[in-house]
Every structure is written in C-alpha cells, then in structure tokens.
Coordinates of C-alpha atoms in Angstrom, one line a residue:
X1 CA 11.9 10.3 -7.6
X2 CA 9.1 10.7 -5.2
X3 CA 5.8 11.1 -7.1
X4 CA 2.5 12.0 -5.6
X5 CA -1.0 13.4 -6.3
X6 CA -2.2 16.5 -4.5
X7 CA -5.6 18.2 -4.3
X8 CA -9.2 17.5 -3.7
X9 CA -10.5 14.0 -3.9
X10 CA -11.1 13.0 -7.6
X11 CA -9.3 16.2 -8.8
X12 CA -5.7 15.5 -7.8
X13 CA -2.7 17.1 -9.6
X14 CA 0.3 14.9 -10.5
X15 CA 3.3 16.2 -8.6
X16 CA 6.9 15.5 -7.7
X17 CA 8.5 16.0 -4.3
X18 CA 11.7 18.0 -5.0
X19 CA 14.9 17.5 -3.0
X20 CA 14.2 20.8 -1.1
X21 CA 10.8 19.5 0.1
X22 CA 8.7 21.6 -2.3
X23 CA 5.8 20.1 -4.3
X24 CA 6.2 20.6 -8.1
X25 CA 3.4 20.4 -10.6
X26 CA 3.8 17.8 -13.3
X27 CA 0.5 18.4 -15.0
X28 CA 2.1 20.0 -18.1
X29 CA 3.9 16.8 -18.7
X30 CA 1.5 14.0 -17.6
X31 CA -2.2 13.9 -16.8
X32 CA -1.8 11.6 -13.8
X33 CA 0.6 9.3 -11.9
X34 CA -0.9 6.4 -13.8
X35 CA -0.7 4.1 -16.8
X36 CA 2.0 5.0 -19.4
X37 CA 3.6 7.6 -17.0
X38 CA 4.7 4.6 -14.8
X39 CA 6.3 2.6 -17.7
X40 CA 10.1 2.7 -17.9
X41 CA 10.0 5.3 -20.7
X42 CA 7.5 7.5 -18.9
X43 CA 9.6 7.5 -15.7
X44 CA 12.8 8.3 -17.7
X45 CA 11.1 11.3 -19.2
X46 CA 10.1 12.6 -15.8
X47 CA 13.7 12.1 -14.6
X48 CA 14.8 14.4 -17.4
X49 CA 12.8 17.3 -16.0
X50 CA 14.5 20.0 -13.9
X51 CA 12.2 20.2 -10.8
X52 CA 13.1 23.9 -10.3
X53 CA 11.5 24.6 -13.7
X54 CA 8.1 23.2 -12.5
X55 CA 5.5 25.4 -10.9
X56 CA 5.3 25.1 -7.1
X57 CA 2.2 23.7 -5.5
X58 CA 0.7 24.5 -2.1
X59 CA 2.6 22.5 0.5
X60 CA -0.5 22.3 2.7
X61 CA -2.7 20.8 0.0
X62 CA -4.3 17.4 0.6
X63 CA -2.2 14.4 -0.5
X64 CA -4.2 11.9 -2.5
X65 CA -3.5 8.3 -3.3
X66 CA -0.1 8.2 -4.9
X67 CA -1.3 6.2 -8.0
X68 CA -4.4 7.0 -10.1
X69 CA -6.6 4.7 -12.1
X70 CA -5.4 1.6 -10.3
X71 CA -6.6 -1.5 -12.3
X72 CA -5.9 -4.2 -9.8
X73 CA -5.3 -4.0 -6.0
X74 CA -3.8 -7.4 -5.3
X75 CA -3.0 -8.5 -1.7
X76 CA -0.8 -11.3 -0.3
X77 CA -2.0 -12.9 2.9
X78 CA 0.1 -14.4 5.7
X79 CA 3.4 -13.4 4.1
X80 CA 5.2 -12.9 7.4
X81 CA 5.8 -16.1 9.4
X82 CA 5.3 -14.4 12.7
X83 CA 2.1 -12.8 11.6
X84 CA 0.8 -16.2 10.5
X85 CA 1.6 -17.5 13.9
X86 CA -0.3 -14.7 15.7
X87 CA -3.2 -15.3 13.4
X88 CA -3.2 -19.0 14.3
X89 CA -2.6 -20.1 10.7
X90 CA 0.2 -22.1 9.0
X91 CA 2.8 -20.4 6.9
X92 CA 1.6 -20.9 3.3
X93 CA 3.6 -23.0 0.9
X94 CA 2.6 -20.7 -1.9
X95 CA 1.5 -17.1 -1.8
X96 CA -2.1 -16.6 -0.6
X97 CA -3.7 -14.2 -3.1
X98 CA -6.8 -12.1 -2.6
X99 CA -8.1 -8.9 -4.2
X100 CA -9.1 -5.6 -2.5
X101 CA -11.6 -3.4 -4.3
X102 CA -10.0 -0.4 -5.9
X103 CA -12.9 1.7 -4.5
X104 CA -11.2 1.2 -1.1
X105 CA -8.3 3.3 -2.2
X106 CA -7.9 6.6 -0.3
X107 CA -5.3 9.2 0.5
X108 CA -2.6 8.5 3.1
X109 CA -4.0 11.0 5.6
X110 CA -7.7 10.8 4.8
X111 CA -10.1 9.6 7.5
X112 CA -10.8 5.9 7.8
X113 CA -14.5 5.3 8.0
X114 CA -15.9 2.2 9.7
X115 CA -18.8 0.8 7.7
X116 CA -22.1 0.0 9.3
X117 CA -22.0 -3.2 11.3
X118 CA -18.2 -3.1 11.7
X119 CA -17.1 -4.8 14.9
X120 CA -13.5 -5.8 14.4
X121 CA -11.7 -3.3 12.2
X122 CA -8.0 -3.9 12.1
X123 CA -4.8 -2.3 10.8
X124 CA -1.9 -3.7 8.7
X125 CA 1.1 -1.7 7.6
X126 CA 2.3 -3.2 4.3
X127 CA 4.8 -2.6 1.5
X128 CA 3.0 -1.7 -1.7
X129 CA 4.6 -2.7 -5.1
X130 CA 3.5 -0.6 -8.1
X131 CA 3.8 -2.2 -11.5
X132 CA 5.4 -0.1 -14.3
X133 CA 6.0 -2.5 -17.2
X134 CA 3.4 -5.0 -18.2
X135 CA 4.2 -8.5 -16.8
X136 CA 3.0 -11.8 -18.1
X137 CA 4.6 -15.1 -17.1
X138 CA 7.9 -13.3 -16.2
X139 CA 10.9 -15.1 -14.7
X140 CA 11.8 -14.2 -11.1
X141 CA 15.2 -13.0 -12.3
X142 CA 13.5 -10.4 -14.5
X143 CA 10.6 -9.5 -12.2
X144 CA 12.0 -6.4 -10.6
X145 CA 12.4 -4.7 -14.0
X146 CA 8.6 -4.6 -14.1
X147 CA 8.3 -2.6 -10.9
X148 CA 7.9 1.2 -11.2
X149 CA 8.3 1.8 -7.4
X150 CA 7.0 1.3 -3.9
X151 CA 4.7 2.9 -1.4
X152 CA 3.1 2.5 2.0
X153 CA -0.2 0.7 2.2
X154 CA -2.5 0.4 5.2
X155 CA -4.4 -2.8 4.4
X156 CA -7.4 -2.2 6.7
X157 CA -9.6 -5.2 7.5
X158 CA -12.9 -5.8 9.1
X159 CA -12.2 -9.2 10.7
X160 CA -15.8 -10.1 11.3
X161 CA -16.6 -9.6 7.7
X162 CA -13.4 -11.3 6.6
X163 CA -13.4 -14.4 8.8
X164 CA -16.9 -14.9 10.2
X165 CA -19.2 -14.2 7.2
X166 CA -18.2 -17.0 4.9
X167 CA -16.6 -16.8 1.4
X168 CA -13.4 -15.0 0.5
X169 CA -11.4 -12.4 2.4
X170 CA -12.2 -9.6 -0.1
X171 CA -15.5 -8.7 1.7
X172 CA -13.5 -7.8 4.9
X173 CA -10.9 -5.8 3.0
X174 CA -12.9 -3.6 0.6
X175 CA -14.8 -1.0 2.5
X176 CA -14.4 2.6 1.3
X177 CA -11.3 4.2 2.8
X178 CA -9.8 0.7 3.7
X179 CA -6.9 1.1 1.3
X180 CA -4.8 4.3 2.0
X181 CA -1.8 4.4 -0.3
X182 CA 1.1 6.9 -0.3
X183 CA 2.2 9.5 0.5
X184 CA 4.6 8.9 -2.3
X185 CA 5.4 6.5 -5.0
X186 CA 9.2 6.1 -4.6
X187 CA 10.7 4.9 -7.9
X188 CA 12.5 1.6 -7.7
X189 CA 15.9 3.1 -8.5
X190 CA 15.7 4.9 -5.1
X191 CA 14.9 1.7 -3.1
X192 CA 18.2 -0.1 -2.8
X193 CA 16.7 -3.3 -1.4
X194 CA 13.0 -3.8 -0.9
X195 CA 13.8 -6.8 1.3
X196 CA 15.5 -4.6 3.9
X197 CA 13.0 -1.9 4.9
X198 CA 11.9 -1.3 8.5
X199 CA 8.2 -0.7 9.0
X200 CA 6.0 0.4 11.9
X201 CA 2.5 1.3 13.0
X202 CA 1.4 3.3 16.0
X203 CA -2.2 3.3 17.4
X204 CA -2.9 6.4 19.6
X205 CA 0.8 6.8 20.1
X206 CA 1.4 3.2 21.1
X207 CA 3.7 1.1 18.9
X208 CA 1.7 -1.9 17.7
X209 CA 3.8 -3.1 14.7
X210 CA 7.5 -2.9 14.5
X211 CA 8.9 -5.1 11.7
X212 CA 11.0 -5.4 8.6
X213 CA 10.4 -6.6 5.0
X214 CA 13.4 -8.9 5.8
X215 CA 11.0 -11.4 7.3
X216 CA 8.7 -11.7 4.3
X217 CA 8.1 -15.3 3.3
X218 CA 7.9 -14.5 -0.4
X219 CA 9.9 -11.5 -1.6
X220 CA 9.0 -8.9 -4.1
X221 CA 10.6 -10.6 -7.2
X222 CA 9.0 -13.9 -6.3
X223 CA 5.6 -12.4 -5.9
X224 CA 5.7 -10.4 -9.1
X225 CA 6.8 -13.5 -11.0
X226 CA 4.3 -15.8 -9.3
X227 CA 1.3 -13.4 -9.9
X228 CA 2.2 -12.9 -13.5
X229 CA 1.6 -16.6 -14.2
X230 CA -2.0 -16.3 -13.0
X231 CA -2.9 -12.9 -14.5
X232 CA -1.2 -10.2 -16.5
X233 CA 0.1 -7.3 -14.4
X234 CA -0.4 -3.8 -15.9
X235 CA 1.1 -0.4 -15.2
X236 CA -0.4 1.1 -12.0
X237 CA -1.5 -2.3 -10.6
X238 CA -0.6 -2.5 -6.9
X239 CA 0.6 -5.5 -4.9
X240 CA 0.2 -5.2 -1.2
X241 CA 2.8 -7.7 0.1
X242 CA 1.6 -8.6 3.6
X243 CA 2.1 -7.4 7.2
X244 CA 4.4 -8.1 10.1
X245 CA 3.0 -9.1 13.5
X246 CA 1.2 -6.7 15.8
X247 CA -2.3 -6.4 14.3
X248 CA -5.3 -6.0 16.5
X249 CA -6.5 -9.6 15.9
X250 CA -3.2 -10.9 17.4
X251 CA -3.4 -8.9 20.7
X252 CA -4.4 -10.6 24.0
X253 CA -7.2 -9.8 24.2
X254 CA -7.9 -8.7 20.6
X255 CA -8.0 -5.0 20.1
X256 CA -9.9 -3.3 17.3
X257 CA -10.4 0.2 15.9
X258 CA -12.9 2.5 17.3
X259 CA -14.1 6.0 16.3
X260 CA -11.6 8.6 17.4
X261 CA -8.5 6.3 17.2
X262 CA -5.5 7.6 15.3
X263 CA -3.1 5.4 13.3
X264 CA 0.3 6.6 12.3
X265 CA 2.4 4.3 10.1
X266 CA 5.4 4.3 7.8
X267 CA 8.1 2.4 6.0
X268 CA 11.8 3.3 5.8
X269 CA 12.3 5.8 2.9
X270 CA 8.7 5.6 1.7
X271 CA 7.1 8.2 4.0
X272 CA 4.4 8.2 6.6
X273 CA 0.6 8.1 6.8
X274 CA -1.8 9.3 9.5
X275 CA -5.5 8.4 9.7
X276 CA -8.2 9.3 12.2
X277 CA -11.0 6.7 12.5
X278 CA -14.6 7.7 12.4
X279 CA -18.0 6.0 12.0
X280 CA -19.9 6.2 8.8

C-alpha cells in the first residue's frame, strides 16, 4: 500500500493511493497515518479495504507529511562510505546517531524556508524507515518485522549551525521545514529489498546526488536492532538512514542553497519530492 496524508497543514486527511492513481479517503477507518494504524494489525485491516469503496479525494490537494504524530525523528550520520569521504570524515565503526526535531517535519512539496542567519544550507536525499511494531532490544534477524514501511526524506542541514557552532548536530538539522517526508509511506511488503533502491537529487535541474542504498554502511535491519538497544522504537518513529555523496558541502567549491533554488529528489518505488527554497 501507498499511504499518505492530504489537505491543509495541520488538517490532513489519511488517504490511500489506489492502483489507478486516485486518492482514496481513509478517514472513516482511521484518524491518521499514525500510531496503531501503523502496527501490523492496523495495516492488515487497511489491506482488507476495497479502495474502490472509499470516497475519492481531490487529486490536486496538498500532500502533507506521510506520517502524523511522529514521536522520534532519528538520523544516522555518515552511513555511506563515499559520503563520509567527501565530508572528510572516517567511516564510523558503529552508527552515528543524532536526532532531528519533529517540528522540522513538512510535506514533500512544501517550500523549504532558510532560517535567519543561514549561510550553508544543504540537501540530503535519504531512505526513511517508519516503525510499525514497538521495538526494544530486538535481534537483527527480527528487526524488519518491526518496520511498517519506507519513505523519502530530505534531511536538510544548515552546515554552519551544524559544524561551526559547537555542540551536537541537531542544531543544524532542526529548522522548521528541514524535514520533508513523503509523498507516500510505502508498506514494507511492497519494498522487496530496501538495500537495493536507487536514489537521486537534482538542484535546479542538475543532478547532484545519484546513489543507491546498496552502499549503506549499516543496513536497515542492523540500524533498527542497534537503535532498539539504546531506546525503544514506537509506531510512527522515523529513522533517516543517511545520504549518498553529492551534498553541497562536498562540492568543489562548496555549494549551498539560496532562495529561489528548486530541489527535486526521489527513491525508486517511493515517489518524488519537489521543494522551492525561500528565505524566512
């Protein structure tokens, strides 16, 4: 299934993308793409619904973040060896974990706003993993059974805030609009192998990132298991799993986002995003 949320910011309707491309209203069955709806039983109930029996929604409606009421937005740093190299950092021996504020979450096509003082805003196309079943100290062999599905994430970063202002990376990752997710949550049963997905990002029509999840240092199952030993993972938590090379910081000379820029990005089978950058 391809699940999404459509409508005005803060008032999104849970929806399903039918095979014929129509948007179908799920609000009679669930209140949101969140919490218990993402648990295995909740997804099974949604699979039992005939999409043709659901009311159609306006195909031109705004698409919101594909998951509502996200509890934790967990990010993995330097998880592609070639991205670590372009960043001038060593490949980590264990996953590098940092958090992104959930207030950064926005719709996949909403504008990206540069916060006051931003100098080095950057892009990062990433595979998002959405938790479905609670996970605490799970074995790697069982980890994927705790995944509800996958989505596209643009893990936007303000590099000056992240790297030049001291402290942890979270301050450079958490500005409002710096976490577009979606357009869809594609349920795990429709993603044959999350370790073999092509991914890309264009800036103003120029291909900047062109990679694959095949080159991740730590795969999805390993990350879910690893994280679950440090914190419990709950339905609707999102893990953003790192980015391939081609970010602005790695260009020669470095290249950063400016008002008026357009980013278009996507992951194989998970849809595309498009954001225009503007100053706030």
